[in-house]
Amino acid sequence: TGTCACLIVERERSLLANLGAALEFSMEHMMSAAVQEAIAASDLFYLEGFFMNTQSSPMSAIFLGDHCVQYNKSFLFNLSAPYLSFIFKERLAAILPYTDYLVGNHEDFTAYAESVGWETTSLNDVLERLVQMPKKNSERARIVIMTNGSGATRVATANRPVQEYPVIKVPEEDIVDTNGAGDAFVGGLLSQLALHKPLEECIRVGHIAACVVIRQNGCSLPEEKPSILQ
């Protein structure tokens, strides 16, 4: 039932969303037999920051987080949009301790740092501080991933400097619409995490997915498999 108005000016986008029935996601639904069966069968869980809008937040996220801690499964969270760090500050604080992978773009991480009062101009510092924040599952070290448009993706992990992964350069004339680029990146990332591939390969496939989507109108895929996958 959701709708979204999208304004595109010279390939840059602005969105206004109506989340519709998604807002009504409840703990009652979470506890239903079908959902519990799906949770038990899954090893990898991904939550967008937009999910903090739901009536069951943050308890539904915490429920999944506790499940991941108990069974040592992967829990990924996307900051999703700058405004979320401000209006859902307490909910975000409750969810972050469960997060094994934290994802967002440079604007999302800048907003988070501002929302918690971190006085720093260094995004690398923000990423490193997030890596060190308290974590429920000590079996998994937190990994923080920041995309940066056409700039290199930065990855922060424990006990090493922030790593940079250059993106695939797309000719300016081939870029149609940047909508969905961040989601496509995470889709590629998740596809490889599910196959237990090294982080470098997960990032590479994420870049490929984003590269494909920005050549399309809207959040769509080409009818034929793009040659870039070769």
Coordinates of C-alpha atoms in Angstrom, one line a residue:
T1 CA 0.0 0.0 0.0
G2 CA 3.0 2.3 0.2
T3 CA 3.6 5.1 -2.3
C4 CA 6.6 7.4 -3.0
A5 CA 6.9 10.6 -4.9
C6 CA 10.3 11.0 -6.6
L7 CA 11.7 14.2 -8.0
I8 CA 14.8 13.8 -10.2
V9 CA 16.8 16.9 -11.2
E10 CA 19.9 16.2 -13.4
R11 CA 20.1 12.6 -12.1
E12 CA 19.9 13.6 -8.4
R13 CA 16.8 12.6 -6.5
S14 CA 14.6 13.6 -3.7
L15 CA 11.9 11.4 -2.2
L16 CA 8.7 11.8 -0.2
A17 CA 7.3 8.5 1.0
N18 CA 4.0 7.2 2.4
L19 CA 4.7 3.9 4.2
G20 CA 1.1 2.8 4.3
A21 CA 0.4 -0.6 5.9
A22 CA 4.0 -1.1 6.7
L23 CA 3.6 1.2 9.7
E24 CA 1.2 -1.4 11.2
F25 CA 3.8 -4.2 11.5
S26 CA 3.1 -5.7 14.9
M27 CA 4.7 -8.0 17.4
E28 CA 1.6 -10.2 17.1
H29 CA 2.5 -10.7 13.5
M30 CA 6.2 -11.3 14.5
M31 CA 5.1 -14.0 16.8
S32 CA 2.9 -15.8 14.3
A33 CA 3.9 -19.4 13.4
A34 CA 4.8 -18.6 9.8
V35 CA 7.2 -15.8 10.8
Q36 CA 8.7 -17.8 13.6
E37 CA 9.4 -20.6 11.2
A38 CA 11.1 -18.3 8.8
I39 CA 13.2 -16.7 11.5
A40 CA 14.3 -20.2 12.7
A41 CA 15.3 -21.2 9.2
S42 CA 17.3 -18.0 8.5
D43 CA 21.0 -17.2 9.2
L44 CA 21.1 -13.7 7.9
F45 CA 18.9 -10.8 9.0
Y46 CA 18.7 -7.3 7.4
L47 CA 16.8 -4.4 8.9
E48 CA 16.4 -1.0 7.2
G49 CA 16.3 2.1 9.4
F50 CA 12.9 2.9 8.0
F51 CA 11.6 -0.1 10.0
M52 CA 11.9 2.1 13.1
N53 CA 8.7 3.8 11.9
T54 CA 6.6 0.7 12.7
Q55 CA 4.4 0.3 15.7
S56 CA 6.4 -2.7 16.9
S57 CA 9.8 -0.8 16.9
P58 CA 12.2 -1.3 18.6
M59 CA 10.9 -4.5 20.2
S60 CA 10.6 -6.4 16.9
A61 CA 14.2 -5.5 16.1
I62 CA 15.4 -6.4 19.6
F63 CA 13.6 -9.7 19.3
L64 CA 15.5 -10.5 16.1
G65 CA 18.7 -9.2 17.6
D66 CA 18.3 -11.5 20.7
H67 CA 17.7 -14.5 18.3
C68 CA 20.9 -13.6 16.4
V69 CA 22.9 -13.4 19.6
Q70 CA 21.5 -16.7 21.0
Y71 CA 22.3 -18.6 17.7
N72 CA 25.3 -16.6 16.6
K73 CA 23.6 -15.4 13.4
S74 CA 24.4 -12.2 11.4
F75 CA 22.3 -9.1 12.0
L76 CA 22.7 -6.2 9.6
F77 CA 21.2 -2.7 10.0
N78 CA 21.0 0.2 7.6
L79 CA 20.9 3.8 8.9
S80 CA 18.9 4.4 5.7
A81 CA 18.3 8.2 5.9
P82 CA 19.7 11.2 7.9
Y83 CA 16.4 12.1 9.6
L84 CA 16.0 8.7 11.2
S85 CA 19.0 9.3 13.5
F86 CA 17.3 12.4 15.0
I87 CA 13.6 11.4 15.3
F88 CA 14.3 7.8 16.4
K89 CA 17.4 8.4 18.5
E90 CA 16.3 6.2 21.5
R91 CA 15.1 3.3 19.2
L92 CA 18.4 3.4 17.3
A93 CA 20.4 3.3 20.5
A94 CA 18.5 0.2 21.5
I95 CA 19.1 -1.6 18.2
L96 CA 22.8 -0.8 17.6
P97 CA 24.2 -3.1 20.3
Y98 CA 22.8 -6.1 18.2
T99 CA 24.3 -4.9 15.0
D100 CA 27.0 -7.0 13.4
Y101 CA 27.1 -5.0 10.2
L102 CA 26.1 -1.3 10.1
V103 CA 25.6 0.2 6.7
G104 CA 24.8 3.7 5.4
N105 CA 26.0 6.5 3.2
H106 CA 28.2 9.5 4.2
E107 CA 25.1 11.7 4.9
D108 CA 23.6 9.0 7.2
F109 CA 26.8 8.7 9.3
T110 CA 27.3 12.5 9.4
A111 CA 23.7 12.8 10.8
Y112 CA 24.3 10.0 13.3
A113 CA 27.4 11.7 14.7
E114 CA 25.5 15.0 15.0
S115 CA 22.5 13.4 16.7
V116 CA 24.7 11.9 19.4
G117 CA 26.8 15.0 19.9
W118 CA 30.1 13.7 18.5
E119 CA 32.2 16.7 17.7
T120 CA 34.4 15.6 14.8
T121 CA 34.8 16.4 11.2
S122 CA 36.4 13.0 10.4
L123 CA 34.0 10.4 9.0
N124 CA 36.7 7.8 9.6
D125 CA 36.7 8.7 13.2
V126 CA 32.9 8.3 13.3
L127 CA 33.1 4.8 11.7
E128 CA 35.9 3.7 14.1
R129 CA 33.9 4.9 17.1
L130 CA 30.9 3.0 15.9
V131 CA 33.0 -0.2 15.6
Q132 CA 34.0 0.2 19.3
M133 CA 30.5 0.8 20.6
P134 CA 29.0 -1.9 23.0
K135 CA 27.9 -5.1 21.3
K136 CA 25.7 -8.0 22.5
N137 CA 27.3 -10.7 20.5
S138 CA 31.0 -11.0 21.4
E139 CA 31.5 -13.8 18.9
R140 CA 31.3 -11.3 16.0
A141 CA 33.2 -8.1 15.7
R142 CA 31.2 -5.2 14.3
I143 CA 31.8 -4.1 10.7
V144 CA 30.8 -0.6 9.6
I145 CA 30.3 0.1 5.9
M146 CA 29.9 3.6 4.5
T147 CA 29.1 4.2 0.8
N148 CA 30.0 7.6 -0.7
G149 CA 28.3 7.9 -4.1
S150 CA 31.0 8.0 -6.7
G151 CA 33.7 8.1 -4.0
A152 CA 35.3 5.0 -2.4
T153 CA 33.3 2.9 0.0
R154 CA 34.9 2.9 3.4
V155 CA 34.9 -0.1 5.8
A156 CA 35.8 0.0 9.4
T157 CA 36.7 -3.1 11.4
A158 CA 38.3 -3.7 14.8
N159 CA 42.1 -3.2 15.2
R160 CA 42.9 -1.9 11.7
P161 CA 42.7 1.4 9.8
V162 CA 39.6 2.2 7.8
Q163 CA 39.8 0.5 4.4
E164 CA 38.7 2.1 1.1
Y165 CA 37.2 0.2 -1.8
P166 CA 37.0 2.3 -5.1
V167 CA 33.7 2.1 -6.9
I168 CA 33.2 1.1 -10.5
K169 CA 33.4 4.3 -12.6
V170 CA 30.2 4.8 -14.7
P171 CA 30.4 7.3 -17.6
E172 CA 28.3 10.3 -16.8
E173 CA 26.2 9.9 -19.9
D174 CA 25.2 6.3 -18.8
I175 CA 23.8 7.4 -15.5
V176 CA 20.0 7.6 -15.7
D177 CA 18.7 7.6 -12.1
T178 CA 20.5 7.2 -8.8
N179 CA 17.4 5.9 -7.1
G180 CA 18.0 2.5 -5.6
A181 CA 21.8 2.6 -5.8
G182 CA 22.3 2.2 -2.0
D183 CA 19.7 -0.6 -1.8
A184 CA 21.3 -2.3 -4.8
F185 CA 24.7 -2.1 -3.1
V186 CA 23.3 -3.8 0.0
G187 CA 21.6 -6.4 -2.2
G188 CA 24.9 -7.3 -3.8
L189 CA 26.6 -7.3 -0.4
L190 CA 24.0 -9.6 1.2
S191 CA 24.0 -12.0 -1.8
Q192 CA 27.7 -12.7 -1.1
L193 CA 27.5 -12.7 2.7
A194 CA 24.8 -15.4 2.3
L195 CA 27.5 -17.4 0.4
H196 CA 30.1 -16.7 3.1
K197 CA 32.3 -14.9 0.7
P198 CA 35.2 -12.6 1.9
L199 CA 34.2 -9.1 2.7
E200 CA 36.2 -7.7 -0.2
E201 CA 34.1 -9.8 -2.6
C202 CA 30.9 -8.7 -0.9
I203 CA 31.8 -5.1 -1.4
R204 CA 32.8 -5.7 -5.0
V205 CA 29.5 -7.3 -5.9
G206 CA 27.6 -4.6 -4.1
H207 CA 29.4 -2.0 -6.3
I208 CA 28.4 -4.0 -9.4
A209 CA 24.8 -4.1 -8.4
A210 CA 24.7 -0.4 -7.8
C211 CA 26.5 0.2 -11.1
V212 CA 23.7 -1.7 -12.9
V213 CA 20.8 0.0 -11.2
I214 CA 21.9 3.6 -11.8
R215 CA 21.8 2.9 -15.5
Q216 CA 18.1 2.2 -15.3
N217 CA 14.9 4.2 -14.7
G218 CA 13.7 3.7 -11.1
C219 CA 14.6 0.8 -8.9
S220 CA 14.6 -1.7 -11.8
L221 CA 16.9 -4.3 -13.4
P222 CA 17.6 -4.7 -17.1
E223 CA 15.8 -7.4 -19.0
E224 CA 19.0 -9.1 -20.0
K225 CA 21.9 -9.9 -17.7
P226 CA 24.3 -7.0 -17.9
S227 CA 27.8 -7.6 -19.4
I228 CA 29.4 -6.1 -16.3
L229 CA 28.6 -9.3 -14.4
Q230 CA 31.1 -11.0 -16.6

